[in-house]
Amino acid sequence: RYSGEYESYLGVQAEEKDCPISQSQKDGLAQLQECLSRVERNIGVTPAILYVGYFPDGFSIDSAIERAGKPQDTDRLELVMVTAKDKPLRVVIPDATFAKVNAAVSQLRRELTNSRKRSTQDYLVPAEQLYQWLISPLRAELQRREIDNLVFIMPPGLRAIPIASLHDKQGQQFLVEQYSLGQMPSISLTDTRYIDIK
């Protein structure tokens, strides 16, 4: 869905990349995991792709198509983590509705961009809340799978937040201090070929 949104907005068709992803759920997952394995071999880090989306209670493909991917205030936050080796992990965050997440995102943006608040730490409240919704439910599994690199594929609204600014209240660390981070529009629109910057 995210690939289609970008293609439609930009008026372009996705080019064939080194990591083509089939529309078939089973084939697509195998291709994605092979792509992640290749990244791990080439770079020496263990990556995970974290798909973030919103879904209504009683989600069905028909209802998603009918709504054209436009979330409603009561839709719940869903995280899907894909790694090279293990089964994908799907977690629905019951208390994180679209309305609540959007409010936290707006507050974080306001706090970070308000020049009068440069000397304050008011941004920590929404940064910690977003961390609790987006990272905490996966934290144990990220550690078990020894993930070094997180790549986010997110819906509109969340795409614009500085993901590195999310903050773990207990550990007193920003997300960027825990993982190397990346953000993609979608895997099928991203060229994942390794190029040595040297």
Tab-separated table of C-alpha atoms in Angstrom:
chain	number	residue	atom	x	y	z
A	1	ARG	CA	0.000	0.000	0.000
A	2	TYR	CA	2.777	2.485	0.900
A	3	SER	CA	4.514	1.862	-2.452
A	4	GLY	CA	1.267	2.635	-4.256
A	5	GLU	CA	0.802	5.857	-2.278
A	6	TYR	CA	4.277	7.087	-3.248
A	7	GLU	CA	3.925	6.036	-6.885
A	8	SER	CA	0.573	7.795	-7.131
A	9	TYR	CA	1.808	10.965	-5.406
A	10	LEU	CA	4.994	11.193	-7.484
A	11	GLY	CA	3.382	10.001	-10.704
A	12	VAL	CA	6.089	7.387	-11.265
A	13	GLN	CA	6.301	3.620	-11.515
A	14	ALA	CA	8.724	1.775	-9.240
A	15	GLU	CA	11.846	0.610	-11.027
A	16	GLU	CA	13.100	-2.944	-10.608
A	17	LYS	CA	15.414	-2.980	-7.594
A	18	ASP	CA	17.806	-5.605	-6.277
A	19	CYS	CA	15.173	-6.571	-3.716
A	20	PRO	CA	11.976	-7.122	-5.699
A	21	ILE	CA	9.049	-8.040	-3.491
A	22	SER	CA	6.277	-10.226	-4.861
A	23	GLN	CA	2.635	-9.349	-4.234
A	24	SER	CA	2.175	-12.895	-2.889
A	25	GLN	CA	2.428	-12.775	0.907
A	26	LYS	CA	4.486	-15.998	1.150
A	27	ASP	CA	6.848	-15.181	-1.750
A	28	GLY	CA	7.153	-11.556	-0.669
A	29	LEU	CA	8.204	-12.523	2.850
A	30	ALA	CA	10.854	-14.966	1.568
A	31	GLN	CA	12.219	-12.295	-0.794
A	32	LEU	CA	12.278	-9.679	1.962
A	33	GLN	CA	14.091	-12.036	4.325
A	34	GLU	CA	16.655	-12.866	1.631
A	35	CYS	CA	17.204	-9.133	1.117
A	36	LEU	CA	17.745	-8.677	4.881
A	37	SER	CA	20.171	-11.633	4.903
A	38	ARG	CA	22.138	-9.982	2.095
A	39	VAL	CA	22.306	-6.715	4.047
A	40	GLU	CA	23.517	-8.619	7.114
A	41	ARG	CA	26.257	-10.395	5.118
A	42	ASN	CA	27.430	-7.244	3.317
A	43	ILE	CA	27.397	-4.796	6.201
A	44	GLY	CA	27.796	-6.970	9.286
A	45	VAL	CA	24.770	-5.634	11.186
A	46	THR	CA	21.562	-7.461	11.984
A	47	PRO	CA	18.666	-5.455	10.535
A	48	ALA	CA	14.949	-5.508	11.231
A	49	ILE	CA	12.265	-3.798	9.215
A	50	LEU	CA	9.487	-2.358	11.310
A	51	TYR	CA	6.236	-1.794	9.440
A	52	VAL	CA	3.924	0.601	11.256
A	53	GLY	CA	0.261	0.985	10.399
A	54	TYR	CA	-3.231	1.490	11.745
A	55	PHE	CA	-6.004	-1.055	11.551
A	56	PRO	CA	-9.605	-1.151	12.766
A	57	ASP	CA	-10.937	-3.776	15.141
A	58	GLY	CA	-12.133	-6.729	13.090
A	59	PHE	CA	-9.712	-5.795	10.290
A	60	SER	CA	-10.316	-7.377	6.916
A	61	ILE	CA	-8.745	-6.805	3.506
A	62	ASP	CA	-12.143	-5.711	2.136
A	63	SER	CA	-12.581	-3.027	4.816
A	64	ALA	CA	-9.021	-1.775	4.243
A	65	ILE	CA	-9.560	-1.488	0.480
A	66	GLU	CA	-12.925	0.207	1.004
A	67	ARG	CA	-11.346	2.838	3.270
A	68	ALA	CA	-8.383	3.289	0.876
A	69	GLY	CA	-5.893	3.109	3.726
A	70	LYS	CA	-7.203	6.264	5.434
A	71	PRO	CA	-7.106	5.629	9.186
A	72	GLN	CA	-9.931	6.662	11.465
A	73	ASP	CA	-9.453	8.045	14.971
A	74	THR	CA	-10.278	4.728	16.666
A	75	ASP	CA	-7.980	2.567	14.509
A	76	ARG	CA	-5.268	0.848	16.516
A	77	LEU	CA	-1.522	1.051	15.998
A	78	GLU	CA	-0.017	-2.147	14.593
A	79	LEU	CA	3.670	-3.068	14.411
A	80	VAL	CA	5.057	-5.819	12.199
A	81	MET	CA	8.734	-6.641	12.645
A	82	VAL	CA	10.477	-8.631	9.907
A	83	THR	CA	13.981	-10.038	10.314
A	84	ALA	CA	16.125	-12.253	8.114
A	85	LYS	CA	15.614	-15.501	10.016
A	86	ASP	CA	12.618	-15.599	12.340
A	87	LYS	CA	8.905	-15.449	11.716
A	88	PRO	CA	7.524	-11.903	11.479
A	89	LEU	CA	6.217	-10.563	14.755
A	90	ARG	CA	2.882	-8.727	14.711
A	91	VAL	CA	1.844	-6.628	17.705
A	92	VAL	CA	-1.318	-4.549	18.022
A	93	ILE	CA	-1.101	-1.746	20.593
A	94	PRO	CA	-4.640	-1.548	22.024
A	95	ASP	CA	-4.305	1.820	23.787
A	96	ALA	CA	-2.532	3.527	20.848
A	97	THR	CA	-5.277	4.773	18.580
A	98	PHE	CA	-4.695	6.876	15.485
A	99	ALA	CA	-6.026	9.949	17.332
A	100	LYS	CA	-3.686	9.455	20.313
A	101	VAL	CA	-0.615	8.742	18.180
A	102	ASN	CA	-1.316	11.746	15.961
A	103	ALA	CA	-1.655	13.979	19.034
A	104	ALA	CA	1.716	12.751	20.386
A	105	VAL	CA	3.365	13.248	16.970
A	106	SER	CA	1.991	16.806	16.740
A	107	GLN	CA	3.155	17.589	20.277
A	108	LEU	CA	6.657	16.223	19.578
A	109	ARG	CA	6.954	18.316	16.423
A	110	ARG	CA	5.776	21.457	18.245
A	111	GLU	CA	8.194	20.933	21.132
A	112	LEU	CA	11.173	20.253	18.858
A	113	THR	CA	10.561	23.154	16.488
A	114	ASN	CA	9.566	25.853	18.994
A	115	SER	CA	12.594	28.160	19.234
A	116	ARG	CA	11.444	29.392	22.644
A	117	LYS	CA	11.811	25.882	24.062
A	118	ARG	CA	15.357	25.132	22.931
A	119	SER	CA	16.636	25.035	26.511
A	120	THR	CA	13.808	22.826	27.800
A	121	GLN	CA	13.207	19.109	27.786
A	122	ASP	CA	9.467	19.398	27.161
A	123	TYR	CA	9.875	17.217	24.058
A	124	LEU	CA	10.639	14.211	26.306
A	125	VAL	CA	6.977	13.595	27.209
A	126	PRO	CA	5.821	12.844	23.642
A	127	ALA	CA	9.201	11.275	22.738
A	128	GLU	CA	8.824	8.805	25.607
A	129	GLN	CA	5.182	8.091	24.788
A	130	LEU	CA	5.993	7.325	21.143
A	131	TYR	CA	8.870	5.103	22.288
A	132	GLN	CA	6.432	3.203	24.534
A	133	TRP	CA	4.098	2.587	21.599
A	134	LEU	CA	6.616	1.937	18.810
A	135	ILE	CA	9.603	0.270	20.498
A	136	SER	CA	8.764	-1.066	23.981
A	137	PRO	CA	6.379	-3.814	22.776
A	138	LEU	CA	9.220	-5.205	20.617
A	139	ARG	CA	12.161	-4.521	22.941
A	140	ALA	CA	12.576	-8.064	24.324
A	141	GLU	CA	12.378	-9.565	20.843
A	142	LEU	CA	14.819	-7.006	19.426
A	143	GLN	CA	17.304	-8.023	22.097
A	144	ARG	CA	16.684	-11.757	21.625
A	145	ARG	CA	17.251	-11.466	17.879
A	146	GLU	CA	20.333	-9.254	18.480
A	147	ILE	CA	19.082	-6.476	16.196
A	148	ASP	CA	21.563	-3.649	15.538
A	149	ASN	CA	19.690	-1.742	12.843
A	150	LEU	CA	16.030	-0.689	12.711
A	151	VAL	CA	14.442	0.424	9.458
A	152	PHE	CA	11.008	2.014	9.717
A	153	ILE	CA	8.324	1.936	7.032
A	154	MET	CA	5.556	4.166	8.336
A	155	PRO	CA	2.277	5.775	7.335
A	156	PRO	CA	1.831	9.495	6.659
A	157	GLY	CA	2.118	11.581	9.825
A	158	LEU	CA	4.639	9.288	11.454
A	159	ARG	CA	7.006	9.534	8.474
A	160	ALA	CA	7.880	13.119	9.357
A	161	ILE	CA	8.971	12.584	12.961
A	162	PRO	CA	12.662	12.468	13.777
A	163	ILE	CA	12.663	8.815	14.808
A	164	ALA	CA	16.075	9.148	16.480
A	165	SER	CA	14.510	11.478	19.079
A	166	LEU	CA	12.319	8.785	20.611
A	167	HIS	CA	13.402	8.322	24.200
A	168	ASP	CA	13.458	5.375	26.600
A	169	LYS	CA	12.539	6.795	29.970
A	170	GLN	CA	13.945	3.848	31.969
A	171	GLY	CA	17.273	3.636	30.146
A	172	GLN	CA	17.637	7.395	29.735
A	173	GLN	CA	18.671	6.902	26.107
A	174	PHE	CA	17.482	8.117	22.768
A	175	LEU	CA	16.633	5.499	20.159
A	176	VAL	CA	19.664	6.531	18.087
A	177	GLU	CA	21.879	5.552	21.030
A	178	GLN	CA	20.454	2.014	20.941
A	179	TYR	CA	20.284	1.216	17.198
A	180	SER	CA	21.458	2.479	13.859
A	181	LEU	CA	18.289	3.778	12.232
A	182	GLY	CA	16.798	4.153	8.796
A	183	GLN	CA	13.540	5.062	7.198
A	184	MET	CA	12.196	3.900	3.823
A	185	PRO	CA	9.077	4.795	1.880
A	186	SER	CA	8.665	1.061	1.156
A	187	ILE	CA	11.075	-1.789	0.517
A	188	SER	CA	10.072	-2.098	-3.145
A	189	LEU	CA	10.886	1.578	-3.772
A	190	THR	CA	14.309	1.402	-2.116
A	191	ASP	CA	17.595	0.369	-3.680
A	192	THR	CA	19.190	-1.766	-0.977
A	193	ARG	CA	22.377	-2.632	-2.875
A	194	TYR	CA	25.467	-2.156	-0.739
A	195	ILE	CA	27.911	0.511	-1.923
A	196	ASP	CA	31.078	1.023	0.105
A	197	ILE	CA	31.281	4.785	0.775
A	198	LYS	CA	35.089	4.602	0.693
